[in-house]
Amino acid sequence: MDSLRILTASEQVAGYLREELLRGKWSETMPGEGWLTSQLGVGRDTIKAALKHLENEGLLVGQGVGR
């Protein structure tokens, strides 16, 4: 049996955003960090880390400020 792994807040947000991206919620651009922080109730650093996870996976391409 695999051991239980607790996900960080940024991993949880990345998982949520990944699902939304794969469902086609955002086709060309997605909301900026400010909107995501207010909608998801997490801090900007958490959003930045989650977006970085998705960039590393190749799901997002960083576009600078606001992405």
Coordinates of N, CA and C in Angstrom, one line a residue:
M1 N 0.8 -1.2 0.0 CA 0.0 0.0 0.0 C 0.9 1.2 0.0
D2 N 0.5 2.2 -0.8 CA 1.3 3.5 -0.9 C 1.0 4.3 0.4
S3 N 2.0 5.0 0.8 CA 1.7 5.9 1.9 C 0.9 7.1 1.5
L4 N 0.1 7.6 2.5 CA -0.7 8.8 2.3 C 0.2 10.0 2.1
R5 N -0.1 10.8 1.1 CA 0.6 12.1 0.9 C -0.3 13.2 1.1
I6 N 0.1 14.1 1.9 CA -0.7 15.4 2.1 C -0.3 16.4 1.1
L7 N -1.3 16.9 0.3 CA -1.0 17.9 -0.7 C -0.8 19.3 -0.1
T8 N 0.1 20.1 -0.6 CA 0.2 21.4 -0.2 C -0.9 22.2 -0.8
A9 N -1.2 23.4 -0.3 CA -2.2 24.3 -0.8 C -2.0 24.6 -2.3
S10 N -0.7 24.8 -2.7 CA -0.5 25.1 -4.1 C -0.7 23.9 -5.0
E11 N -0.4 22.7 -4.5 CA -0.7 21.4 -5.2 C -2.2 21.2 -5.4
Q12 N -3.0 21.6 -4.3 CA -4.4 21.5 -4.4 C -5.0 22.4 -5.4
V13 N -4.5 23.7 -5.4 CA -5.0 24.7 -6.3 C -4.6 24.3 -7.7
A14 N -3.3 23.8 -7.9 CA -2.9 23.3 -9.2 C -3.8 22.2 -9.7
G15 N -4.2 21.3 -8.9 CA -5.1 20.2 -9.3 C -6.5 20.8 -9.7
Y16 N -7.0 21.7 -9.0 CA -8.3 22.3 -9.4 C -8.1 23.0 -10.7
L17 N -7.1 23.8 -10.9 CA -6.9 24.6 -12.1 C -6.7 23.6 -13.3
R18 N -5.9 22.5 -13.0 CA -5.7 21.5 -14.1 C -7.0 21.0 -14.6
E19 N -7.9 20.6 -13.7 CA -9.2 20.0 -14.0 C -10.0 21.0 -14.9
E20 N -10.0 22.3 -14.4 CA -10.7 23.3 -15.2 C -10.1 23.5 -16.6
L21 N -8.8 23.5 -16.6 CA -8.2 23.7 -18.0 C -8.5 22.6 -18.9
L22 N -8.4 21.3 -18.4 CA -8.7 20.2 -19.2 C -10.2 20.1 -19.6
R23 N -11.1 20.7 -18.8 CA -12.5 20.7 -19.1 C -12.8 21.8 -20.2
G24 N -11.8 22.7 -20.4 CA -12.0 23.7 -21.4 C -12.5 25.0 -20.9
K25 N -12.5 25.2 -19.6 CA -13.0 26.4 -19.0 C -12.3 27.7 -19.5
W26 N -11.0 27.6 -19.7 CA -10.3 28.7 -20.2 C -9.6 28.2 -21.5
S27 N -9.9 28.8 -22.6 CA -9.4 28.2 -23.9 C -8.0 28.9 -24.3
E28 N -8.0 30.2 -24.2 CA -6.8 30.9 -24.7 C -6.1 31.6 -23.5
T29 N -6.8 32.2 -22.7 CA -6.2 32.9 -21.5 C -7.1 32.5 -20.3
M30 N -6.4 32.7 -19.2 CA -7.2 32.4 -18.0 C -7.1 33.6 -17.1
P31 N -7.9 33.7 -16.1 CA -7.9 34.9 -15.2 C -6.5 35.1 -14.6
G32 N -6.2 36.3 -14.2 CA -5.0 36.7 -13.5 C -4.9 36.2 -12.1
E33 N -3.8 36.5 -11.5 CA -3.6 36.1 -10.1 C -4.5 36.7 -9.1
G34 N -4.9 38.0 -9.3 CA -5.8 38.7 -8.5 C -7.1 38.1 -8.4
W35 N -7.7 37.7 -9.6 CA -9.0 37.1 -9.7 C -9.0 35.7 -9.0
L36 N -7.9 35.0 -9.3 CA -7.8 33.6 -8.8 C -7.7 33.7 -7.2
T37 N -6.9 34.6 -6.7 CA -6.8 34.7 -5.2 C -8.2 35.0 -4.6
S38 N -8.9 35.9 -5.2 CA -10.2 36.2 -4.6 C -11.2 35.1 -4.8
Q39 N -11.2 34.4 -5.9 CA -12.2 33.4 -6.1 C -11.9 32.1 -5.4
L40 N -10.6 31.8 -5.2 CA -10.2 30.6 -4.5 C -9.9 30.7 -3.0
G41 N -9.8 32.0 -2.6 CA -9.6 32.2 -1.2 C -8.2 31.8 -0.7
V42 N -7.2 31.9 -1.5 CA -5.8 31.6 -1.1 C -4.9 32.8 -1.4
G43 N -3.7 32.8 -0.9 CA -2.8 33.9 -1.1 C -2.2 33.9 -2.5
R44 N -1.6 35.1 -2.8 CA -1.0 35.2 -4.1 C 0.2 34.3 -4.3
D45 N 1.0 34.0 -3.3 CA 2.1 33.1 -3.3 C 1.6 31.7 -3.7
T46 N 0.5 31.3 -3.1 CA -0.1 30.0 -3.4 C -0.5 29.9 -4.9
I47 N -1.1 30.9 -5.4 CA -1.5 31.0 -6.8 C -0.3 30.9 -7.7
K48 N 0.7 31.7 -7.4 CA 2.0 31.7 -8.2 C 2.6 30.3 -8.2
A49 N 2.6 29.6 -7.1 CA 3.2 28.3 -7.0 C 2.4 27.3 -7.8
A50 N 1.1 27.4 -7.7 CA 0.2 26.5 -8.5 C 0.4 26.7 -10.0
L51 N 0.5 28.0 -10.4 CA 0.7 28.3 -11.8 C 2.0 27.7 -12.3
K52 N 3.0 27.8 -11.4 CA 4.4 27.3 -11.7 C 4.3 25.8 -11.9
H53 N 3.5 25.1 -11.1 CA 3.3 23.6 -11.2 C 2.8 23.3 -12.6
L54 N 1.8 24.1 -13.0 CA 1.2 23.8 -14.3 C 2.1 24.2 -15.5
E55 N 2.9 25.2 -15.3 CA 3.9 25.6 -16.3 C 4.9 24.4 -16.5
N56 N 5.3 23.9 -15.3 CA 6.3 22.8 -15.4 C 5.7 21.5 -16.0
E57 N 4.4 21.4 -15.9 CA 3.8 20.2 -16.6 C 3.5 20.5 -18.0
G58 N 3.7 21.7 -18.5 CA 3.4 22.0 -19.9 C 2.0 22.4 -20.2
L59 N 1.2 22.6 -19.1 CA -0.2 22.9 -19.4 C -0.4 24.4 -19.6
L60 N 0.5 25.2 -19.1 CA 0.5 26.7 -19.2 C 1.8 27.2 -19.7
V61 N 1.7 28.3 -20.4 CA 2.9 29.0 -20.9 C 2.9 30.3 -20.2
G62 N 3.9 30.6 -19.4 CA 4.0 31.9 -18.7 C 4.1 33.0 -19.6
Q63 N 3.3 34.1 -19.4 CA 3.2 35.2 -20.2 C 3.6 36.5 -19.5
G64 N 4.3 36.3 -18.4 CA 4.7 37.5 -17.6 C 3.6 37.9 -16.6
V65 N 3.6 39.2 -16.3 CA 2.6 39.7 -15.3 C 1.2 39.3 -15.7
G66 N 0.5 38.7 -14.7 CA -0.9 38.3 -15.0 C -1.1 37.1 -15.8
R67 N 0.0 36.6 -16.4 CA 0.0 35.4 -17.2 C -1.2 35.3 -18.2

